[in-house]
Amino acid sequence: GVIVHPLNPKAWLMVVLAWGKFAPAVGDFTLQLPVVIGSFVLCQLVLHSLWCGLGAYLGRSLANNHRLTKILILLTILVVLTALFHAPSA
């Protein structure tokens, strides 16, 4: 993820918007840079850890659940049918 992250356009948009919106309120550049970087690092550590932890928990708790598999197959079919029959015509 760290190697691919610089190629992510959403990450660039997030950085540019955060820099433009929040950095000027902090003060001069020597204070802006560590505050913005620190904010991103803190948020990413907390939120990515939470995301990974919850994903691991769900993976363990829902493993080999045949009912869930059937529900997901049904939902996938419904989404595909909805996309096919309600797609806007060109």
Short mmCIF file of N, CA and C in Angstrom, two decimals:
data_model
loop_
_atom_site.label_atom_id
_atom_site.label_comp_id
_atom_site.label_asym_id
_atom_site.label_seq_id
_atom_site.Cartn_x
_atom_site.Cartn_y
_atom_site.Cartn_z
N GLY A 1 0.79 -1.19 0.00
CA GLY A 1 0.00 0.00 0.00
C GLY A 1 0.84 1.27 0.00
N VAL A 2 1.94 1.27 0.73
CA VAL A 2 2.75 2.49 0.84
C VAL A 2 3.41 2.80 -0.50
N ILE A 3 3.79 1.78 -1.24
CA ILE A 3 4.45 2.00 -2.53
C ILE A 3 3.45 2.53 -3.55
N VAL A 4 2.21 2.06 -3.51
CA VAL A 4 1.20 2.45 -4.48
C VAL A 4 0.52 3.77 -4.08
N HIS A 5 0.58 4.14 -2.83
CA HIS A 5 -0.14 5.32 -2.32
C HIS A 5 0.15 6.60 -3.10
N PRO A 6 1.39 6.88 -3.51
CA PRO A 6 1.63 8.10 -4.29
C PRO A 6 0.94 8.11 -5.66
N LEU A 7 0.50 6.96 -6.13
CA LEU A 7 -0.18 6.88 -7.42
C LEU A 7 -1.70 7.05 -7.28
N ASN A 8 -2.19 7.18 -6.07
CA ASN A 8 -3.61 7.26 -5.80
C ASN A 8 -4.12 8.69 -5.98
N PRO A 9 -4.96 8.96 -6.97
CA PRO A 9 -5.44 10.33 -7.19
C PRO A 9 -6.30 10.84 -6.04
N LYS A 10 -7.01 9.94 -5.34
CA LYS A 10 -7.82 10.39 -4.20
C LYS A 10 -6.92 10.89 -3.07
N ALA A 11 -5.78 10.25 -2.89
CA ALA A 11 -4.85 10.69 -1.85
C ALA A 11 -4.30 12.07 -2.19
N TRP A 12 -3.97 12.30 -3.45
CA TRP A 12 -3.46 13.62 -3.85
C TRP A 12 -4.53 14.69 -3.66
N LEU A 13 -5.76 14.38 -4.01
CA LEU A 13 -6.85 15.33 -3.83
C LEU A 13 -7.05 15.64 -2.35
N MET A 14 -6.98 14.62 -1.52
CA MET A 14 -7.14 14.81 -0.09
C MET A 14 -6.03 15.71 0.47
N VAL A 15 -4.80 15.48 0.05
CA VAL A 15 -3.68 16.29 0.53
C VAL A 15 -3.80 17.74 0.06
N VAL A 16 -4.13 17.93 -1.21
CA VAL A 16 -4.24 19.29 -1.74
C VAL A 16 -5.36 20.05 -1.04
N LEU A 17 -6.51 19.40 -0.86
CA LEU A 17 -7.63 20.07 -0.19
C LEU A 17 -7.32 20.36 1.28
N ALA A 18 -6.70 19.41 1.95
CA ALA A 18 -6.36 19.63 3.36
C ALA A 18 -5.34 20.75 3.50
N TRP A 19 -4.38 20.76 2.61
CA TRP A 19 -3.35 21.81 2.66
C TRP A 19 -3.97 23.18 2.40
N GLY A 20 -4.82 23.26 1.40
CA GLY A 20 -5.44 24.54 1.06
C GLY A 20 -6.44 25.04 2.09
N LYS A 21 -7.13 24.11 2.75
CA LYS A 21 -8.18 24.50 3.69
C LYS A 21 -7.65 24.73 5.10
N PHE A 22 -6.79 23.85 5.60
CA PHE A 22 -6.41 23.89 7.00
C PHE A 22 -5.02 24.45 7.28
N ALA A 23 -4.10 24.28 6.36
CA ALA A 23 -2.72 24.71 6.62
C ALA A 23 -2.59 26.22 6.80
N PRO A 24 -3.27 27.06 6.03
CA PRO A 24 -3.10 28.51 6.23
C PRO A 24 -3.51 28.98 7.63
N ALA A 25 -4.43 28.29 8.27
CA ALA A 25 -4.87 28.69 9.61
C ALA A 25 -3.84 28.38 10.68
N VAL A 26 -2.87 27.51 10.37
CA VAL A 26 -1.88 27.09 11.36
C VAL A 26 -0.81 28.15 11.57
N GLY A 27 -0.41 28.81 10.53
CA GLY A 27 0.65 29.81 10.65
C GLY A 27 1.60 29.71 9.48
N ASP A 28 2.88 29.90 9.76
CA ASP A 28 3.87 29.87 8.68
C ASP A 28 4.20 28.43 8.27
N PHE A 29 4.94 28.32 7.18
CA PHE A 29 5.22 27.01 6.57
C PHE A 29 5.95 26.07 7.51
N THR A 30 6.86 26.60 8.35
CA THR A 30 7.63 25.72 9.24
C THR A 30 6.74 25.05 10.28
N LEU A 31 5.58 25.60 10.54
CA LEU A 31 4.63 24.97 11.46
C LEU A 31 3.56 24.19 10.68
N GLN A 32 3.20 24.67 9.50
CA GLN A 32 2.18 24.01 8.69
C GLN A 32 2.57 22.59 8.32
N LEU A 33 3.79 22.43 7.84
CA LEU A 33 4.24 21.13 7.35
C LEU A 33 4.15 20.04 8.41
N PRO A 34 4.73 20.21 9.61
CA PRO A 34 4.62 19.13 10.59
C PRO A 34 3.19 18.92 11.10
N VAL A 35 2.39 19.97 11.17
CA VAL A 35 1.01 19.81 11.64
C VAL A 35 0.19 19.00 10.64
N VAL A 36 0.30 19.33 9.36
CA VAL A 36 -0.46 18.59 8.35
C VAL A 36 0.03 17.15 8.25
N ILE A 37 1.33 16.95 8.23
CA ILE A 37 1.87 15.58 8.16
C ILE A 37 1.47 14.79 9.40
N GLY A 38 1.62 15.39 10.57
CA GLY A 38 1.25 14.71 11.81
C GLY A 38 -0.23 14.36 11.86
N SER A 39 -1.07 15.26 11.37
CA SER A 39 -2.51 14.99 11.34
C SER A 39 -2.83 13.80 10.44
N PHE A 40 -2.21 13.77 9.27
CA PHE A 40 -2.43 12.65 8.36
C PHE A 40 -1.91 11.34 8.95
N VAL A 41 -0.74 11.37 9.54
CA VAL A 41 -0.17 10.15 10.12
C VAL A 41 -1.06 9.64 11.25
N LEU A 42 -1.49 10.52 12.12
CA LEU A 42 -2.34 10.11 13.25
C LEU A 42 -3.67 9.53 12.76
N CYS A 43 -4.32 10.23 11.84
CA CYS A 43 -5.59 9.73 11.31
C CYS A 43 -5.41 8.39 10.60
N GLN A 44 -4.36 8.26 9.80
CA GLN A 44 -4.15 7.02 9.06
C GLN A 44 -3.84 5.86 10.00
N LEU A 45 -3.03 6.10 11.02
CA LEU A 45 -2.73 5.03 11.97
C LEU A 45 -3.98 4.55 12.68
N VAL A 46 -4.79 5.48 13.14
CA VAL A 46 -6.00 5.10 13.88
C VAL A 46 -7.02 4.46 12.96
N LEU A 47 -7.36 5.13 11.86
CA LEU A 47 -8.44 4.64 11.01
C LEU A 47 -8.06 3.38 10.23
N HIS A 48 -6.83 3.30 9.73
CA HIS A 48 -6.42 2.08 9.02
C HIS A 48 -6.32 0.90 9.97
N SER A 49 -5.83 1.13 11.17
CA SER A 49 -5.77 0.04 12.15
C SER A 49 -7.17 -0.45 12.50
N LEU A 50 -8.10 0.49 12.68
CA LEU A 50 -9.48 0.12 12.97
C LEU A 50 -10.09 -0.65 11.81
N TRP A 51 -9.87 -0.17 10.59
CA TRP A 51 -10.39 -0.83 9.39
C TRP A 51 -9.85 -2.26 9.27
N CYS A 52 -8.54 -2.42 9.46
CA CYS A 52 -7.92 -3.75 9.36
C CYS A 52 -8.41 -4.66 10.48
N GLY A 53 -8.51 -4.13 11.69
CA GLY A 53 -8.97 -4.93 12.82
C GLY A 53 -10.40 -5.41 12.63
N LEU A 54 -11.28 -4.51 12.20
CA LEU A 54 -12.67 -4.91 11.97
C LEU A 54 -12.78 -5.88 10.80
N GLY A 55 -11.97 -5.69 9.78
CA GLY A 55 -11.98 -6.63 8.66
C GLY A 55 -11.52 -8.02 9.07
N ALA A 56 -10.49 -8.08 9.90
CA ALA A 56 -10.01 -9.38 10.40
C ALA A 56 -11.08 -10.04 11.27
N TYR A 57 -11.73 -9.23 12.11
CA TYR A 57 -12.79 -9.77 12.97
C TYR A 57 -13.94 -10.32 12.14
N LEU A 58 -14.38 -9.56 11.14
CA LEU A 58 -15.47 -10.03 10.29
C LEU A 58 -15.06 -11.27 9.50
N GLY A 59 -13.82 -11.29 9.04
CA GLY A 59 -13.34 -12.46 8.30
C GLY A 59 -13.37 -13.72 9.14
N ARG A 60 -13.00 -13.59 10.41
CA ARG A 60 -13.03 -14.76 11.30
C ARG A 60 -14.45 -15.14 11.68
N SER A 61 -15.29 -14.16 11.96
CA SER A 61 -16.63 -14.46 12.45
C SER A 61 -17.58 -14.91 11.34
N LEU A 62 -17.30 -14.54 10.11
CA LEU A 62 -18.19 -14.90 9.02
C LEU A 62 -17.63 -16.01 8.12
N ALA A 63 -16.52 -16.60 8.52
CA ALA A 63 -15.91 -17.65 7.71
C ALA A 63 -16.83 -18.87 7.63
N ASN A 64 -16.93 -19.44 6.45
CA ASN A 64 -17.72 -20.64 6.20
C ASN A 64 -19.18 -20.48 6.58
N ASN A 65 -19.71 -19.29 6.45
CA ASN A 65 -21.12 -19.05 6.73
C ASN A 65 -21.89 -19.18 5.42
N HIS A 66 -22.52 -20.32 5.23
CA HIS A 66 -23.19 -20.61 3.96
C HIS A 66 -24.41 -19.73 3.74
N ARG A 67 -25.09 -19.36 4.82
CA ARG A 67 -26.24 -18.47 4.69
C ARG A 67 -25.80 -17.10 4.16
N LEU A 68 -24.70 -16.59 4.71
CA LEU A 68 -24.18 -15.30 4.25
C LEU A 68 -23.77 -15.39 2.78
N THR A 69 -23.15 -16.49 2.39
CA THR A 69 -22.75 -16.67 1.00
C THR A 69 -23.96 -16.62 0.07
N LYS A 70 -25.04 -17.29 0.46
CA LYS A 70 -26.25 -17.28 -0.36
C LYS A 70 -26.86 -15.88 -0.44
N ILE A 71 -26.85 -15.16 0.67
CA ILE A 71 -27.38 -13.79 0.67
C ILE A 71 -26.55 -12.90 -0.24
N LEU A 72 -25.22 -13.03 -0.18
CA LEU A 72 -24.35 -12.20 -1.01
C LEU A 72 -24.52 -12.53 -2.50
N ILE A 73 -24.72 -13.80 -2.82
CA ILE A 73 -24.97 -14.19 -4.21
C ILE A 73 -26.28 -13.56 -4.69
N LEU A 74 -27.31 -13.63 -3.87
CA LEU A 74 -28.60 -13.03 -4.23
C LEU A 74 -28.47 -11.52 -4.42
N LEU A 75 -27.78 -10.86 -3.52
CA LEU A 75 -27.60 -9.41 -3.63
C LEU A 75 -26.80 -9.04 -4.88
N THR A 76 -25.80 -9.83 -5.21
CA THR A 76 -25.02 -9.59 -6.42
C THR A 76 -25.88 -9.72 -7.66
N ILE A 77 -26.70 -10.75 -7.70
CA ILE A 77 -27.60 -10.94 -8.84
C ILE A 77 -28.57 -9.77 -8.96
N LEU A 78 -29.11 -9.32 -7.83
CA LEU A 78 -30.04 -8.18 -7.85
C LEU A 78 -29.37 -6.90 -8.34
N VAL A 79 -28.13 -6.67 -7.93
CA VAL A 79 -27.41 -5.48 -8.38
C VAL A 79 -27.15 -5.54 -9.88
N VAL A 80 -26.74 -6.70 -10.37
CA VAL A 80 -26.47 -6.85 -11.80
C VAL A 80 -27.75 -6.66 -12.61
N LEU A 81 -28.84 -7.27 -12.16
CA LEU A 81 -30.11 -7.11 -12.87
C LEU A 81 -30.59 -5.67 -12.85
N THR A 82 -30.44 -5.02 -11.73
CA THR A 82 -30.82 -3.60 -11.63
C THR A 82 -29.99 -2.76 -12.58
N ALA A 83 -28.70 -3.02 -12.64
CA ALA A 83 -27.82 -2.26 -13.54
C ALA A 83 -28.18 -2.52 -15.00
N LEU A 84 -28.56 -3.74 -15.33
CA LEU A 84 -28.89 -4.07 -16.71
C LEU A 84 -30.22 -3.46 -17.15
N PHE A 85 -31.22 -3.52 -16.28
CA PHE A 85 -32.56 -3.11 -16.69
C PHE A 85 -32.88 -1.65 -16.40
N HIS A 86 -32.09 -1.01 -15.57
CA HIS A 86 -32.34 0.39 -15.25
C HIS A 86 -31.20 1.29 -15.72
N ALA A 87 -30.38 0.78 -16.59
CA ALA A 87 -29.27 1.60 -17.11
C ALA A 87 -29.85 2.65 -18.06
N PRO A 88 -29.34 3.87 -17.97
CA PRO A 88 -29.84 4.91 -18.89
C PRO A 88 -29.46 4.59 -20.33
N SER A 89 -30.37 4.84 -21.22
CA SER A 89 -30.08 4.57 -22.63
C SER A 89 -29.31 5.73 -23.23
N ALA A 90 -28.40 5.38 -24.12
CA ALA A 90 -27.53 6.41 -24.73
C ALA A 90 -28.17 7.09 -25.88
#
